[in-house]
Amino acid sequence: MRVHRWRAGVVALAVSASAAAAPTSPFQPMFDQARQHYALPGLAMAVVEDGQVVYQYTAGERRAGTGEAIDENTLFKIASNSKAMTAALLARLVDRGALRWDDPVIRYLPQFRMHDAWVTGHMQVRDLLIHNSGLGLGAGDLMLWPEPNAFTRQDILAGLAHLKPVTSFRSGYDYDNLMYVVAGEVAARAGG
């Protein structure tokens, strides 16, 4: 009889451990399925409400086969996905009245300089997001890639003055990464 009680206790512990490990959010099964479907080595997610993390979930490895677990401090290379986040952050700051789309960049970053002094004075927050600075496709990208490199955001800001435009300001479109670095700095200065 004593053996049976012990087994019942083990089963109860196993059931409670499995209940404790059960998803605490409806998101967890969805993320587990996506991870399996797309053969992702790992992922992380968080739900933030009123500026507080109310739920977070991590699973898998930073790089397949390394055994390095993903945790809440893992940084992911999200590349140009950050452009949408930067634009959304600026829009929230505009909604709060912390900045305006037509504010000059130098209001927030007095050290900001483009190759042309007129462009420096007239570059607005909105211009940072719409790829019309006059810089050519990929201008200055060597300050971002390959990684690792020693360029800081301040180096990138200082380097803009040395990049010659290929078109007139606001006259064309060339995909641009560096203006989004500037946009992120504007957001930080405006309170984002």
Coordinates of C-alpha atoms in Angstrom, one line a residue:
M1 CA 0.0 0.0 0.0
R2 CA 2.9 2.3 0.8
V3 CA 4.3 1.9 -2.7
H4 CA 1.0 2.9 -4.3
R5 CA 0.8 6.2 -2.2
W6 CA 4.4 7.0 -3.4
R7 CA 3.4 6.4 -7.0
A8 CA 0.3 8.6 -6.5
G9 CA 2.4 11.3 -5.1
V10 CA 4.8 11.2 -8.1
V11 CA 1.9 11.3 -10.5
A12 CA 0.4 14.3 -8.6
L13 CA 3.8 16.1 -8.7
A14 CA 4.1 15.3 -12.5
V15 CA 0.6 16.6 -13.1
S16 CA 1.2 19.8 -11.0
A17 CA 4.6 20.4 -12.7
S18 CA 3.0 20.0 -16.1
A19 CA 0.2 22.4 -15.1
A20 CA 2.8 24.9 -13.8
A21 CA 4.6 24.7 -17.2
A22 CA 1.3 25.1 -19.1
P23 CA 1.0 28.2 -21.2
T24 CA -0.1 31.2 -19.2
S25 CA -1.0 33.1 -22.3
P26 CA -3.0 32.4 -25.4
F27 CA 0.0 33.6 -27.4
Q28 CA 2.4 30.9 -26.3
P29 CA 0.9 28.0 -28.3
M30 CA 0.8 30.3 -31.4
F31 CA 4.5 31.2 -31.0
D32 CA 5.5 27.6 -30.4
Q33 CA 3.6 26.6 -33.6
A34 CA 5.2 29.4 -35.6
R35 CA 8.7 28.4 -34.3
Q36 CA 8.1 24.8 -35.4
H37 CA 6.5 25.6 -38.7
Y38 CA 9.3 28.0 -39.8
A39 CA 12.1 25.9 -38.2
L40 CA 13.2 28.9 -36.1
P41 CA 16.0 28.2 -33.7
G42 CA 14.3 30.5 -31.1
L43 CA 12.1 33.5 -30.5
A44 CA 11.0 35.9 -27.8
M45 CA 7.8 37.8 -27.2
A46 CA 6.4 40.2 -24.7
V47 CA 3.1 41.8 -24.0
V48 CA 3.5 45.4 -22.7
E49 CA 0.5 47.2 -21.1
D50 CA 0.8 50.8 -19.8
G51 CA 4.6 50.6 -20.1
Q52 CA 4.8 47.4 -18.0
V53 CA 5.7 43.9 -19.2
V54 CA 2.7 41.8 -18.2
Y55 CA 3.8 38.7 -20.0
Q56 CA 7.0 37.5 -21.6
Y57 CA 8.0 34.2 -23.3
T58 CA 11.2 33.0 -24.7
A59 CA 12.1 29.7 -26.3
G60 CA 14.9 28.1 -28.1
E61 CA 18.5 29.1 -28.9
R62 CA 20.1 32.3 -30.1
R63 CA 21.8 30.4 -32.9
A64 CA 20.9 26.9 -33.9
G65 CA 23.1 24.3 -32.3
T66 CA 24.9 26.5 -29.8
G67 CA 22.8 25.7 -26.8
E68 CA 22.8 29.4 -25.9
A69 CA 19.3 30.0 -24.6
I70 CA 17.2 33.1 -25.6
D71 CA 16.3 35.2 -22.6
E72 CA 14.6 38.5 -22.0
N73 CA 17.9 40.3 -22.7
T74 CA 18.6 38.7 -26.0
L75 CA 19.1 41.2 -28.9
F76 CA 17.8 40.3 -32.3
K77 CA 18.9 41.6 -35.6
I78 CA 15.7 42.9 -37.0
A79 CA 17.2 45.2 -39.6
S80 CA 14.7 47.4 -41.5
N81 CA 11.8 46.2 -39.3
S82 CA 13.1 48.8 -36.9
K83 CA 12.1 51.5 -39.4
A84 CA 8.4 50.8 -38.8
M85 CA 9.0 50.9 -35.0
T86 CA 10.9 54.2 -35.3
A87 CA 8.1 55.8 -37.4
A88 CA 5.5 54.5 -34.9
L89 CA 7.4 56.0 -32.0
L90 CA 7.7 59.3 -33.7
A91 CA 4.0 59.3 -34.5
R92 CA 3.3 58.6 -30.8
L93 CA 5.5 61.6 -29.9
V94 CA 3.6 63.7 -32.4
D95 CA 0.3 62.6 -30.8
R96 CA 1.6 63.5 -27.4
G97 CA 2.7 67.0 -28.6
A98 CA 6.4 66.2 -27.8
L99 CA 7.3 67.1 -31.4
R100 CA 5.8 68.0 -34.8
W101 CA 6.4 66.4 -38.2
D102 CA 7.5 69.7 -39.6
D103 CA 9.9 70.5 -36.8
P104 CA 13.5 71.0 -38.0
V105 CA 15.8 68.2 -37.1
I106 CA 18.3 70.7 -35.6
R107 CA 15.7 71.6 -33.0
Y108 CA 16.4 68.2 -31.4
L109 CA 19.9 67.6 -32.6
P110 CA 21.8 70.9 -32.9
Q111 CA 24.9 69.0 -34.0
F112 CA 23.1 67.6 -37.1
R113 CA 24.7 68.5 -40.4
M114 CA 24.1 67.5 -43.9
H115 CA 26.6 68.3 -46.8
D116 CA 24.5 71.3 -47.7
A117 CA 23.9 74.0 -45.0
W118 CA 20.5 74.8 -46.5
V119 CA 19.4 71.2 -46.3
T120 CA 20.7 71.0 -42.7
G121 CA 18.4 73.9 -41.7
H122 CA 15.4 72.7 -43.6
M123 CA 15.4 69.0 -42.9
Q124 CA 12.3 68.2 -41.0
V125 CA 11.4 65.2 -38.9
R126 CA 9.1 63.9 -41.6
D127 CA 12.0 64.0 -44.1
L128 CA 13.9 61.5 -42.1
L129 CA 11.3 58.9 -42.8
I130 CA 10.6 59.3 -46.5
H131 CA 13.9 58.6 -48.2
N132 CA 14.1 62.0 -49.9
S133 CA 17.2 63.5 -48.3
G134 CA 19.1 63.6 -51.6
L135 CA 21.6 60.9 -50.4
G136 CA 22.1 58.1 -52.8
L137 CA 21.0 54.5 -52.3
G138 CA 23.0 53.0 -49.5
A139 CA 25.0 56.2 -48.8
G140 CA 27.0 55.7 -45.6
D141 CA 25.9 52.2 -45.1
L142 CA 29.5 51.1 -44.5
M143 CA 29.1 52.9 -41.1
L144 CA 26.5 50.2 -40.3
W145 CA 27.8 47.1 -42.0
P146 CA 29.7 44.8 -41.9
E147 CA 29.3 44.1 -38.2
P148 CA 30.9 44.4 -35.8
N149 CA 32.2 47.9 -36.4
A150 CA 33.3 50.8 -34.2
F151 CA 30.9 53.5 -35.5
T152 CA 28.6 54.9 -32.9
R153 CA 25.4 56.9 -33.5
Q154 CA 27.3 60.0 -32.9
D155 CA 29.9 59.0 -35.5
I156 CA 27.0 58.4 -38.0
L157 CA 25.6 61.9 -37.2
A158 CA 29.0 63.5 -37.7
G159 CA 29.6 61.5 -40.9
L160 CA 26.4 62.8 -42.7
A161 CA 28.1 66.2 -43.4
H162 CA 30.7 64.3 -45.6
L163 CA 28.2 62.4 -47.7
K164 CA 27.5 64.3 -51.0
P165 CA 23.9 64.1 -52.3
V166 CA 23.1 62.6 -55.7
T167 CA 19.8 64.4 -56.1
S168 CA 18.3 67.6 -54.8
F169 CA 16.7 67.6 -51.4
R170 CA 13.1 66.3 -51.6
S171 CA 13.3 65.8 -55.4
G172 CA 13.7 62.0 -55.5
Y173 CA 13.6 58.7 -53.7
D174 CA 16.6 56.6 -52.6
Y175 CA 16.3 54.1 -49.8
D176 CA 18.2 55.3 -46.8
N177 CA 19.2 53.7 -43.6
L178 CA 21.2 56.6 -41.9
M179 CA 18.2 59.0 -41.7
Y180 CA 16.5 56.4 -39.6
V181 CA 19.4 56.5 -37.2
V182 CA 18.9 60.2 -37.0
A183 CA 15.1 59.7 -36.5
G184 CA 15.8 57.4 -33.6
E185 CA 18.1 60.1 -32.0
V186 CA 15.4 62.7 -32.6
A187 CA 12.9 60.4 -30.8
A188 CA 15.2 59.9 -27.9
R189 CA 15.7 63.6 -27.5
A190 CA 12.0 64.3 -27.8
G191 CA 11.3 61.9 -24.9
G192 CA 10.7 58.6 -26.7

